mmCIF file of C-alpha atoms in Angstrom:
data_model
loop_
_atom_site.group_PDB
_atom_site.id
_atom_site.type_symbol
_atom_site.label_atom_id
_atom_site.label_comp_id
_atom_site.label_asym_id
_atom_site.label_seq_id
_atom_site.Cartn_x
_atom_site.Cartn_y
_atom_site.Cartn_z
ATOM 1 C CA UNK A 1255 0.000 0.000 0.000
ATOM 2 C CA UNK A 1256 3.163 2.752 0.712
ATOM 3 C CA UNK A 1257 4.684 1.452 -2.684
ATOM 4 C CA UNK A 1258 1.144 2.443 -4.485
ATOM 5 C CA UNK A 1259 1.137 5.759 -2.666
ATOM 6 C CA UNK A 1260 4.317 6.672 -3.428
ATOM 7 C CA UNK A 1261 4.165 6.000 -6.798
ATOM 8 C CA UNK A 1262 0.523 7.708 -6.966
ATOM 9 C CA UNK A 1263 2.602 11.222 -5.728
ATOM 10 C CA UNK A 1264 4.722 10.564 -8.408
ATOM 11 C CA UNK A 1265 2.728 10.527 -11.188
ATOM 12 C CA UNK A 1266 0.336 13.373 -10.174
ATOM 13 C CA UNK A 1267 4.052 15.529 -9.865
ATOM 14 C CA UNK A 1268 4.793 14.572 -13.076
ATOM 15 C CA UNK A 1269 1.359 15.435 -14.371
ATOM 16 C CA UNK A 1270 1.490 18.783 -12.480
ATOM 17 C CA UNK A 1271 4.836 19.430 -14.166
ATOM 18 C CA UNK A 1272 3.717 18.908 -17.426
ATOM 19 C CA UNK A 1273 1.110 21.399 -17.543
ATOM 20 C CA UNK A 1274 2.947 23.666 -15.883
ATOM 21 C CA UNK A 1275 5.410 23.622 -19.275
ATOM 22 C CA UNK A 1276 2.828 23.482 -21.576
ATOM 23 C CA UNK A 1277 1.261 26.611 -20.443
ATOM 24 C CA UNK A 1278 4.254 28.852 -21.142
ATOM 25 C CA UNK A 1279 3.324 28.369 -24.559
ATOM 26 C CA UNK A 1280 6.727 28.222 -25.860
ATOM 27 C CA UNK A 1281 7.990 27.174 -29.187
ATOM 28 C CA UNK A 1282 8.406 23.196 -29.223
ATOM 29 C CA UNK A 1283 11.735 21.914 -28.395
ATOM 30 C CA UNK A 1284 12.736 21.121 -32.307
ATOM 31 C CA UNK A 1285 15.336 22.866 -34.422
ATOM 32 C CA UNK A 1286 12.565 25.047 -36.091
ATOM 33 C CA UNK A 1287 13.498 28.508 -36.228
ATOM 34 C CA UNK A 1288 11.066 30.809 -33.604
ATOM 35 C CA UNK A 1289 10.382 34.317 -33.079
ATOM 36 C CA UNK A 1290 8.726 36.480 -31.077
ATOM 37 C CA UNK A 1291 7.795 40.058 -30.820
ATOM 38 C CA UNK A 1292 6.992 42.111 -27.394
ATOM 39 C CA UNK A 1293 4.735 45.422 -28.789
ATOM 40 C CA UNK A 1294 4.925 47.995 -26.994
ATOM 41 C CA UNK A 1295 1.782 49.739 -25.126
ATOM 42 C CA UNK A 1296 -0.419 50.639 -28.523
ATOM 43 C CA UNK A 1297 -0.035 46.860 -29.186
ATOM 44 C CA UNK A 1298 -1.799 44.660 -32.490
ATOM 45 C CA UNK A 1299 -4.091 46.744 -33.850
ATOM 46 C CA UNK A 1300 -2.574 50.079 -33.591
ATOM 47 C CA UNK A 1301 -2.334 50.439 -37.807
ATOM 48 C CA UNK A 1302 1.462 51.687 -36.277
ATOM 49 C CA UNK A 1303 4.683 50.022 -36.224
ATOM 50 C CA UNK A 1304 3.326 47.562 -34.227
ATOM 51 C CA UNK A 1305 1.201 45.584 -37.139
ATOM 52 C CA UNK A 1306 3.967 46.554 -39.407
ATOM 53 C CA UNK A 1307 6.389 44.713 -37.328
ATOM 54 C CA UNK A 1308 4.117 41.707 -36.824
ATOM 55 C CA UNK A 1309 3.584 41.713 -40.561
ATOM 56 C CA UNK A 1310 7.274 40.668 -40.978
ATOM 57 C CA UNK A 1311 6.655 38.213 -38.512
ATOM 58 C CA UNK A 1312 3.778 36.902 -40.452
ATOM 59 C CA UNK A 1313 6.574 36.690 -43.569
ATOM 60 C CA UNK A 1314 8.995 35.246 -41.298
ATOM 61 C CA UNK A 1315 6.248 31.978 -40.706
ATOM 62 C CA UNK A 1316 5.244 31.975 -44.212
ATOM 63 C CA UNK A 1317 8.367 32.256 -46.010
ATOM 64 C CA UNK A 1318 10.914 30.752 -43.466
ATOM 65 C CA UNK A 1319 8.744 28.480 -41.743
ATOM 66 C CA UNK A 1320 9.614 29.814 -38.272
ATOM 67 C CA UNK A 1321 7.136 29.811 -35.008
ATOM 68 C CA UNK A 1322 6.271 33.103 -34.133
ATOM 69 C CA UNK A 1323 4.409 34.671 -31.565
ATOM 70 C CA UNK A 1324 3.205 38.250 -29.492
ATOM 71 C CA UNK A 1325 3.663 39.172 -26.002
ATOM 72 C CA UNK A 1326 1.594 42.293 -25.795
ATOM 73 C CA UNK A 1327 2.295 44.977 -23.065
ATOM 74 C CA UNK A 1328 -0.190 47.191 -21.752
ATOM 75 C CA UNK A 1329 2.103 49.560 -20.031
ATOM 76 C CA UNK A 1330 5.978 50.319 -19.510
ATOM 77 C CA UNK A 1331 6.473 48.818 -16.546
ATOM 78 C CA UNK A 1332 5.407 45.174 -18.296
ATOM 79 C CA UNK A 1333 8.381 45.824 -21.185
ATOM 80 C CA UNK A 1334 10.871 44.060 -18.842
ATOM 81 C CA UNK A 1335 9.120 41.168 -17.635
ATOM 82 C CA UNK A 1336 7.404 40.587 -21.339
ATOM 83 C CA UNK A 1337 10.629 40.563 -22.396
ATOM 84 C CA UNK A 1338 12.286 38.079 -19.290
ATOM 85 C CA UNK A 1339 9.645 35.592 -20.390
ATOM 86 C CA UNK A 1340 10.610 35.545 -23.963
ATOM 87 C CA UNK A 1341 14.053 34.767 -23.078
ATOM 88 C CA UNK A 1342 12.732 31.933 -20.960
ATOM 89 C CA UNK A 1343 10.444 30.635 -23.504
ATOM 90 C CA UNK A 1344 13.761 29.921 -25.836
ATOM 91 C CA UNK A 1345 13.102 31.804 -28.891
ATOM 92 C CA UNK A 1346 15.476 32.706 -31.510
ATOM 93 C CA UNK A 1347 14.901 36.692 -31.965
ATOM 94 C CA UNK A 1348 13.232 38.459 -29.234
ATOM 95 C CA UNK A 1349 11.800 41.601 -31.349
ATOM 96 C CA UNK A 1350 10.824 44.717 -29.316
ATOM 97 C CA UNK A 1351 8.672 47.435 -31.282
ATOM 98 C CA UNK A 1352 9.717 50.932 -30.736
ATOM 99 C CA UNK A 1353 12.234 53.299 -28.752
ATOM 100 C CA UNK A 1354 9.765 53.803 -25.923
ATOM 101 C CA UNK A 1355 11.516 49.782 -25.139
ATOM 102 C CA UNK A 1356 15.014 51.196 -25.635
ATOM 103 C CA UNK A 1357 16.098 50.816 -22.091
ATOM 104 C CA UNK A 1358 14.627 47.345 -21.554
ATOM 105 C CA UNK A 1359 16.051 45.758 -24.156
ATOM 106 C CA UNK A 1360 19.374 47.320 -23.054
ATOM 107 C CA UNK A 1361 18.470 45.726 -19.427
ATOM 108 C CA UNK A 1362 17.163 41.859 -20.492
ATOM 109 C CA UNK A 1363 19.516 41.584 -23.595
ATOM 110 C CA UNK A 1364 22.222 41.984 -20.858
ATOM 111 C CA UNK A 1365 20.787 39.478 -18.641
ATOM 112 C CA UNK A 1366 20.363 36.456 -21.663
ATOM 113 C CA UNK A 1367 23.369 36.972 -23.670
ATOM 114 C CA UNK A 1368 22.700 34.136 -25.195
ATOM 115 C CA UNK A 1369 19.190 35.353 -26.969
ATOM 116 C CA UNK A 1370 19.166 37.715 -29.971
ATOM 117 C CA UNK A 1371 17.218 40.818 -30.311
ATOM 118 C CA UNK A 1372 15.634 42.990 -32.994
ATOM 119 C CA UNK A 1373 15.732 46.609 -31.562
ATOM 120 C CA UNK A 1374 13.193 48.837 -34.007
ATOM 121 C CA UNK A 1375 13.540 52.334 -33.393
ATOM 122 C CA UNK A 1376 16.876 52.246 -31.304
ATOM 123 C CA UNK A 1377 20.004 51.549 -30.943
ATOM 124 C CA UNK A 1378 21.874 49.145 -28.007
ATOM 125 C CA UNK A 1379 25.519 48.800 -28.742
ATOM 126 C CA UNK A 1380 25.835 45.104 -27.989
ATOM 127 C CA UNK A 1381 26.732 41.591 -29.913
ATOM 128 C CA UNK A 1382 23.291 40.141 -29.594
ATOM 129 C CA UNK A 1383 21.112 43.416 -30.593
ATOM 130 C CA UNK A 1384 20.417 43.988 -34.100
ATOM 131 C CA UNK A 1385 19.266 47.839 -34.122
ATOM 132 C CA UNK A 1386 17.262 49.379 -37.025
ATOM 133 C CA UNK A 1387 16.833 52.758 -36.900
ATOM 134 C CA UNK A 1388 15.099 54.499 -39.956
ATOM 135 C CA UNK A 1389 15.296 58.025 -41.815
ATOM 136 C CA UNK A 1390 12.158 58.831 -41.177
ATOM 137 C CA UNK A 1391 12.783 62.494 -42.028
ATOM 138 C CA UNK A 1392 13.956 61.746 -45.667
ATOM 139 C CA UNK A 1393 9.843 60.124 -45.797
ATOM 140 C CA UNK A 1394 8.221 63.297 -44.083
ATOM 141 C CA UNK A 1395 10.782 65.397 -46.254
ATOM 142 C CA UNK A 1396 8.844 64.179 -49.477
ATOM 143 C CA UNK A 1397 5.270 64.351 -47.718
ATOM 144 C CA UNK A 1398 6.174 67.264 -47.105
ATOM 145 C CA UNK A 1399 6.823 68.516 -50.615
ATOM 146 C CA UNK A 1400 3.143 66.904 -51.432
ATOM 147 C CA UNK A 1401 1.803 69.092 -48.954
ATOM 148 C CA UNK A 1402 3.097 71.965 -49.384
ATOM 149 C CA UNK A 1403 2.105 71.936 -53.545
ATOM 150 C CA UNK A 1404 -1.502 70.531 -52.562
ATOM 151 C CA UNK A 1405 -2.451 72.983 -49.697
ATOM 152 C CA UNK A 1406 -5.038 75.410 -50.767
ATOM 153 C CA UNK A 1407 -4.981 77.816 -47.598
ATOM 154 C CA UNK A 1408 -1.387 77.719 -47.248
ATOM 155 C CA UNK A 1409 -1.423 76.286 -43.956
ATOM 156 C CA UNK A 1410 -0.168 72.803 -42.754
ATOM 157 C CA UNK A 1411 0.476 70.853 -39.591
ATOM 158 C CA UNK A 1412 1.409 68.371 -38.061
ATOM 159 C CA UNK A 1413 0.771 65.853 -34.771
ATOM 160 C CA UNK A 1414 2.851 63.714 -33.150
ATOM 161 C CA UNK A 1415 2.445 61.379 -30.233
ATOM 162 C CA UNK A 1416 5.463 62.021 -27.761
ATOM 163 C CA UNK A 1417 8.790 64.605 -27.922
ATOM 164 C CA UNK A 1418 10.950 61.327 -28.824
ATOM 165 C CA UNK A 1419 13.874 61.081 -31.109
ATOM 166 C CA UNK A 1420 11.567 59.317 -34.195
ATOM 167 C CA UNK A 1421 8.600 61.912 -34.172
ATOM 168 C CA UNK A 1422 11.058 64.441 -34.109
ATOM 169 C CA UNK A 1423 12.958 62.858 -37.155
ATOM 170 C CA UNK A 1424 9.301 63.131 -38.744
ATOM 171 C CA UNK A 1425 8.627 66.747 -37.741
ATOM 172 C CA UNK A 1426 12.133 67.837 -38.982
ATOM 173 C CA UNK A 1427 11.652 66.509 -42.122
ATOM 174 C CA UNK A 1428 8.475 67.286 -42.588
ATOM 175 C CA UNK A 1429 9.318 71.126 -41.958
ATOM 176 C CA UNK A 1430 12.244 70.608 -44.087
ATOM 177 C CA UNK A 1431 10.117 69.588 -47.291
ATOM 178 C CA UNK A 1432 7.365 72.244 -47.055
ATOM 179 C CA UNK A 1433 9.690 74.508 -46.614
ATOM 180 C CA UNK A 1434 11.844 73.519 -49.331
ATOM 181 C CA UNK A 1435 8.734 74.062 -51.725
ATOM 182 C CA UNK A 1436 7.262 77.672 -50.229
ATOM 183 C CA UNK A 1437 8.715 78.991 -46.750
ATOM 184 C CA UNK A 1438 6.062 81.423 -46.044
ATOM 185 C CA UNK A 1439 3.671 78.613 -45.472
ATOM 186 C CA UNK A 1440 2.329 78.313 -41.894
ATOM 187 C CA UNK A 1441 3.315 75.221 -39.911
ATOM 188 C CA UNK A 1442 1.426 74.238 -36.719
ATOM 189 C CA UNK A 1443 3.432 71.584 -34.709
ATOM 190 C CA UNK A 1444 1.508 70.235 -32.151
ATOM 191 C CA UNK A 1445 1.950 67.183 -29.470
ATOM 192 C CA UNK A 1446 -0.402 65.486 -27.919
ATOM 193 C CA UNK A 1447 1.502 62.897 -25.436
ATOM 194 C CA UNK A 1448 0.575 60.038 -26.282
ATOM 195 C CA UNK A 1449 0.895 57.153 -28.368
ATOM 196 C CA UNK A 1450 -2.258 55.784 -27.482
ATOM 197 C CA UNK A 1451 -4.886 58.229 -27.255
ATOM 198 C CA UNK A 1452 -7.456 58.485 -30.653
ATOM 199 C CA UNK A 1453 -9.486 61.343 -28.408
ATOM 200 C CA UNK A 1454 -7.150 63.503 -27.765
ATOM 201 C CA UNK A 1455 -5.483 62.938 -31.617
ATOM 202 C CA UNK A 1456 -9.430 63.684 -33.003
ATOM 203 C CA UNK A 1457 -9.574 66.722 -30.568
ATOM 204 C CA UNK A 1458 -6.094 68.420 -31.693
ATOM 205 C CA UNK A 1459 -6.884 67.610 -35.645
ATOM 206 C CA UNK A 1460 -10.384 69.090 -35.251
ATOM 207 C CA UNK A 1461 -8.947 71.928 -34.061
ATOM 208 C CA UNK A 1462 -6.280 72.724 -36.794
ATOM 209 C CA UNK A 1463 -8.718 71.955 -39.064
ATOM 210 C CA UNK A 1464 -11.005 74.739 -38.401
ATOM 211 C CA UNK A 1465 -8.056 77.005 -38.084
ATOM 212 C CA UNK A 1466 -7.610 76.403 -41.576
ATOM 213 C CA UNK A 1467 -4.820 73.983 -41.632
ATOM 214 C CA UNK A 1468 -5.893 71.573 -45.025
ATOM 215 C CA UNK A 1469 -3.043 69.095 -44.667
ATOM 216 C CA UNK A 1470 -2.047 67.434 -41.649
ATOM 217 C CA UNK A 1471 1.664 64.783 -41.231
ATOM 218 C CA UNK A 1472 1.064 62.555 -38.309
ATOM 219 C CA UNK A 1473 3.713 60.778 -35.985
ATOM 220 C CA UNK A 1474 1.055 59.654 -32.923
ATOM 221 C CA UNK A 1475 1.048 55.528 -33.424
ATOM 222 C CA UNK A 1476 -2.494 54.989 -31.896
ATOM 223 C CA UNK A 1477 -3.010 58.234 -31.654
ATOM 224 C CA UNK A 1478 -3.573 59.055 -35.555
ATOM 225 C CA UNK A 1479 -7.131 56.762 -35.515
ATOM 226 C CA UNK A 1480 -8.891 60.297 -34.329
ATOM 227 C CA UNK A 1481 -6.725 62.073 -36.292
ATOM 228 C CA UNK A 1482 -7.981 60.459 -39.229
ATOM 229 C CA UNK A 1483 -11.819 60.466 -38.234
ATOM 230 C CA UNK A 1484 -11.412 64.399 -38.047
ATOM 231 C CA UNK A 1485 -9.897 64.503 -41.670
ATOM 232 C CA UNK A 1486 -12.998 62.423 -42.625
ATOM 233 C CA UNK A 1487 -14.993 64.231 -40.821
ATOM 234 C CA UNK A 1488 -13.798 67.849 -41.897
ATOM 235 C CA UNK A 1489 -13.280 66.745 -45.239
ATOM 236 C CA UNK A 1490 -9.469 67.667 -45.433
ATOM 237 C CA UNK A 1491 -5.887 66.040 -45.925
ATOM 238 C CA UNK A 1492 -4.246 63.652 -43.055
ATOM 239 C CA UNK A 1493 -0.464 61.808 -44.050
ATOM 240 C CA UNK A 1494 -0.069 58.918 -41.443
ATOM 241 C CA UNK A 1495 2.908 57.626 -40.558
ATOM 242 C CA UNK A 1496 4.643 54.469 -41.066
ATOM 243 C CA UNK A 1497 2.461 52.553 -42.868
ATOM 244 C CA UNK A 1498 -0.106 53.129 -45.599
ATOM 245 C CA UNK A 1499 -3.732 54.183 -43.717
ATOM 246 C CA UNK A 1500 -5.826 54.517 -46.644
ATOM 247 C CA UNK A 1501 -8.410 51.907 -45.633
ATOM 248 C CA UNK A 1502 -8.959 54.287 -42.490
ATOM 249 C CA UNK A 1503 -8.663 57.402 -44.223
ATOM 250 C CA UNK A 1504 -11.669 56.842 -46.860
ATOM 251 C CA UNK A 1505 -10.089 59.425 -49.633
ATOM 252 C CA UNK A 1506 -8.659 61.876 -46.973
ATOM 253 C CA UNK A 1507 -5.240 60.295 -46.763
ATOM 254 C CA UNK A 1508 -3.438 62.299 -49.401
ATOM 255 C CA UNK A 1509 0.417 60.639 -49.135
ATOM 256 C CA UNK A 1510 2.107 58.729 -46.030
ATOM 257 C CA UNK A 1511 5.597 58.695 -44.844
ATOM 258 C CA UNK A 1512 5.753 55.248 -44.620
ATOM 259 C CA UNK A 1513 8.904 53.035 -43.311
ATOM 260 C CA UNK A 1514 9.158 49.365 -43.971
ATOM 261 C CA UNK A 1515 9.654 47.701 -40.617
ATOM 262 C CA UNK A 1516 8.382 44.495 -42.203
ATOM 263 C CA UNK A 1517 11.243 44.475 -45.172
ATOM 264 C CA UNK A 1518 13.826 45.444 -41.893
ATOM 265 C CA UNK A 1519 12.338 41.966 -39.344
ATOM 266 C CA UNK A 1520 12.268 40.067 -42.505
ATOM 267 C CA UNK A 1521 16.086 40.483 -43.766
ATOM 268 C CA UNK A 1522 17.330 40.157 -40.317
ATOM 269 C CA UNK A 1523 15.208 37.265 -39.467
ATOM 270 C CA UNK A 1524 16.088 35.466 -42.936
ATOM 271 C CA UNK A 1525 20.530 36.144 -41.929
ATOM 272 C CA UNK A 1526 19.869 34.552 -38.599
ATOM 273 C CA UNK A 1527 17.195 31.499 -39.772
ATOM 274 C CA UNK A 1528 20.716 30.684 -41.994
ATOM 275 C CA UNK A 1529 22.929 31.037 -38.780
ATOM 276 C CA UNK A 1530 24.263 33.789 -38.446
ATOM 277 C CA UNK A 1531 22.641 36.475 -36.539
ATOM 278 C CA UNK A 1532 23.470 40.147 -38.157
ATOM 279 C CA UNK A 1533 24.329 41.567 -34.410
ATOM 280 C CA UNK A 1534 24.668 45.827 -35.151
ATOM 281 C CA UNK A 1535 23.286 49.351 -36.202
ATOM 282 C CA UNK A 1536 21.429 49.277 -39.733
ATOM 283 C CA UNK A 1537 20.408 52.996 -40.832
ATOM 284 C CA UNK A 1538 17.703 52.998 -43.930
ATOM 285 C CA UNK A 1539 16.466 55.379 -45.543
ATOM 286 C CA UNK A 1540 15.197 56.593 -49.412
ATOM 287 C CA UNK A 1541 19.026 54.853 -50.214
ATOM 288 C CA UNK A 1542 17.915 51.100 -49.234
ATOM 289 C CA UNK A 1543 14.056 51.244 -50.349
ATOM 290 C CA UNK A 1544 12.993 51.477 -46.469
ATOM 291 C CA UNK A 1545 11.178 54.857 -46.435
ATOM 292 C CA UNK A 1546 8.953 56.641 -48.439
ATOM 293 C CA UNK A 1547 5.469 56.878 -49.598
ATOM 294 C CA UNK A 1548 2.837 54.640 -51.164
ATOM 295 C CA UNK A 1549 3.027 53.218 -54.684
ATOM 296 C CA UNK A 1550 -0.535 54.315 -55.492
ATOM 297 C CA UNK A 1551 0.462 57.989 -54.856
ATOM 298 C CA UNK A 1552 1.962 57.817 -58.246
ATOM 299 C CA UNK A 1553 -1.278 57.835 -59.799
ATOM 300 C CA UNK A 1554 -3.089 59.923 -56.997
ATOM 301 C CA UNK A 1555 -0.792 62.807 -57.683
ATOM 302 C CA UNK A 1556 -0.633 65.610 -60.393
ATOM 303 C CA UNK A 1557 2.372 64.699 -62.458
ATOM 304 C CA UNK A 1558 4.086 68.116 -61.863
ATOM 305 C CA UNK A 1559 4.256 67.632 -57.888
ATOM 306 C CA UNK A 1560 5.213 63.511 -58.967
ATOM 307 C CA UNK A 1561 8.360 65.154 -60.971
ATOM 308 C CA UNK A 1562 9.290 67.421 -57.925
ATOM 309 C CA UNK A 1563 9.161 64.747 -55.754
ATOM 310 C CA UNK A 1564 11.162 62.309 -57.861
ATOM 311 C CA UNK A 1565 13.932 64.997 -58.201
ATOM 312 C CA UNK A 1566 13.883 65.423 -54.602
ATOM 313 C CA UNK A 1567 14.299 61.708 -54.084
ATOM 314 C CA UNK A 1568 17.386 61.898 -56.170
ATOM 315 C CA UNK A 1569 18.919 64.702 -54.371
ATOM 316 C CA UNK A 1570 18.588 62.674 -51.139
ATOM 317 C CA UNK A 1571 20.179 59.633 -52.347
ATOM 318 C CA UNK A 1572 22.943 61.508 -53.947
ATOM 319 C CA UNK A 1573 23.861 63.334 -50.868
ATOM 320 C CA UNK A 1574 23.042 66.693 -52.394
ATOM 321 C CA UNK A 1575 20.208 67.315 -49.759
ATOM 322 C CA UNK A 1576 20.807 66.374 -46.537
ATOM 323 C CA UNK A 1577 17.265 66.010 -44.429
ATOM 324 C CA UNK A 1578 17.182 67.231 -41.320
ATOM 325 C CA UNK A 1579 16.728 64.909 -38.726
ATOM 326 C CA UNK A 1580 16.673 67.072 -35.444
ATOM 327 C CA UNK A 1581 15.320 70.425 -34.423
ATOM 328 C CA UNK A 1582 19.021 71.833 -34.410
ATOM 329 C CA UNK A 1583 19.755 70.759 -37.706
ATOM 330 C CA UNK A 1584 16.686 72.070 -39.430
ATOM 331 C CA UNK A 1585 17.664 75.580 -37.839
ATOM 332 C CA UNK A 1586 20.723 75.588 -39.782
ATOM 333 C CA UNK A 1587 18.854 73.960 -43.092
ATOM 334 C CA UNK A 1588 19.080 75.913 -46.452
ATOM 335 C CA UNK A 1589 15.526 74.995 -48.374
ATOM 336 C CA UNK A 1590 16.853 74.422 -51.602
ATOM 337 C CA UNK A 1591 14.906 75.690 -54.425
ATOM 338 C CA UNK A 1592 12.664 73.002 -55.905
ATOM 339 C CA UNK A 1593 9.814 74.802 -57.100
ATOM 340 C CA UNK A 1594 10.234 77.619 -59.830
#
């Protein structure tokens, strides 16, 4: 009777232990190649860098076969321990979504030095970080341009979420290209503080709007949902940012400054599935195809504002304008003349 309880204890242990490891939901322990990605607090669904990101994930499982999954964060102080528990779970690439994660990935990638990140939107100086950090100025630059030749009123502006080193890089570039096209055009820059509030985006858009502003160049994440119901609503020009909005927009997005975070997972993800993780900074921009704008806008736009923009384009890849990518440097920016 003691043998049968004994042996009773140890197979309800083992059962316990079992389910205990199957509800971490980690990647099977086979050689297939896993990822997964840690948002940050917008999360899926934030038609922001967030979905673009998972989109190269998506790639990643269909063209690469590897397992991929989402820990989703609902506020900073989660960005550490989502990211401790994808370093226990044993994937490949860890891939954290945005520079608001910066200084947790700089933490955990510390602590599991054997796990290999994918830093968007930031840079961490160590051998098993692969940062990506994009020109998103040379994109708002062009927008920009767009703007500045569609506005009727002569008045722009723009929205972005937070004062952090990437909206900036919009709103420098952004000023940069309207600028370059008519200086005595008014530009509102506004922030609203958040990443993840369509309200307050809706309320500061509404606003501008019946100021007169025509054209509005977002940076919010989140944020640019209300922005884009007051364009609908006030029957004026919104540019989104990272990724093409249109379906939101219903004929009120007039360009986007878009930046390919899928093309930037995919490529890193498809060096390491081979084995060899590219560990480093990678700056893109109009150069490496990983900025710009929309291929439809090519038909949407008037060919004369389509040949100003694919001069400027030139220019940037050719060195001969440097965009702006900080408040400093677009004080001491000379507009060329691209407009007669």
């Amino acid at each position: 009777m003691k043998k049968m309880l004994i042996l009773l204890c140890i197979l309800m242990a083992l059962s316990i232990s079992l389910f205990a490891n199957g509800a971490k939901e980690a990647p099977a322990e086979d050689d297939s190649f896993s990822m997964v990605m840690v948002t940050n607090v917008t999360g899926l669904g934030d038609e922001g860098f967030n979905d673009a990101a998972y989109k190269g994930l998506k790639r990643a499982e269909q063209e690469l076969g590897a397992k991929i999954s989402v820990i989703e964060t609902g506020e900073q102080s989660q960005y550490v321990p989502g990211l401790q528990t994808a370093c226990e779970q044993g994937y490949d690439i860890v891939v954290a979504v945005g520079f608001l994660l910066l200084d947790a990935v700089r933490e955990v990638s510390a602590q599991y030095p054997d796990t290999n990140f994918i830093m968007i939107d930031g840079f961490i100086d160590a051998p098993n970080v692969a940062s990506v950090l994009f020109k998103e100025n040379e994109a708002a630059y062009l927008s920009g341009i767009i703007a500045a030749m569609t506005t009727k009123t002569n008045k722009v502006g723009f929205i972005g979420g937070m004062e952090q080193p990437a909206p900036i890089r919009f709103e420098s570039g952004w000023k940069a290209g309207v600028a370059s096209v008519n200086p005595s055009i008014s530009n509102t820059i506004s922030y609203v503080g958040s990443f993840g509030n369509p309200g307050a985006g809706k309320e500061q858009a509404s606003l501008m709007y019946k100021q007169g502003i025509d054209v509005i160049q977002l940076a919010a994440g989140g944020t640019e949902v209300g922005c884009i119901e007051a364009a609908v609503n006030n029957d004026k020009w919104v540019i989104p940012c990272d990724k093409d909005k249109s379906t939101l927009a219903e004929g009120h997005q007039l360009t986007a400054s878009i930046k390919n975070i899928d093309e930037a997972v995919m490529a890193i993800a498809t060096e390491a599935s081979k084995g060899t993780f590219p560990a480093g900074k990678r700056e893109l921009g109009l150069a490496e195809g990983a900025v710009g704008y929309p291929s439809s806008v090519r038909s949407s736009i008037s060919k004369d504002i389509l040949s100003v923009v694919d001069l400027a384009t030139q220019k940037i890849i050719s060195g001969e304008i440097v965009v702006p990518s900080t408040r400093e440097q677009y004080a001491a920016f000379v507009a060329p003349k691209l407009v007669n």
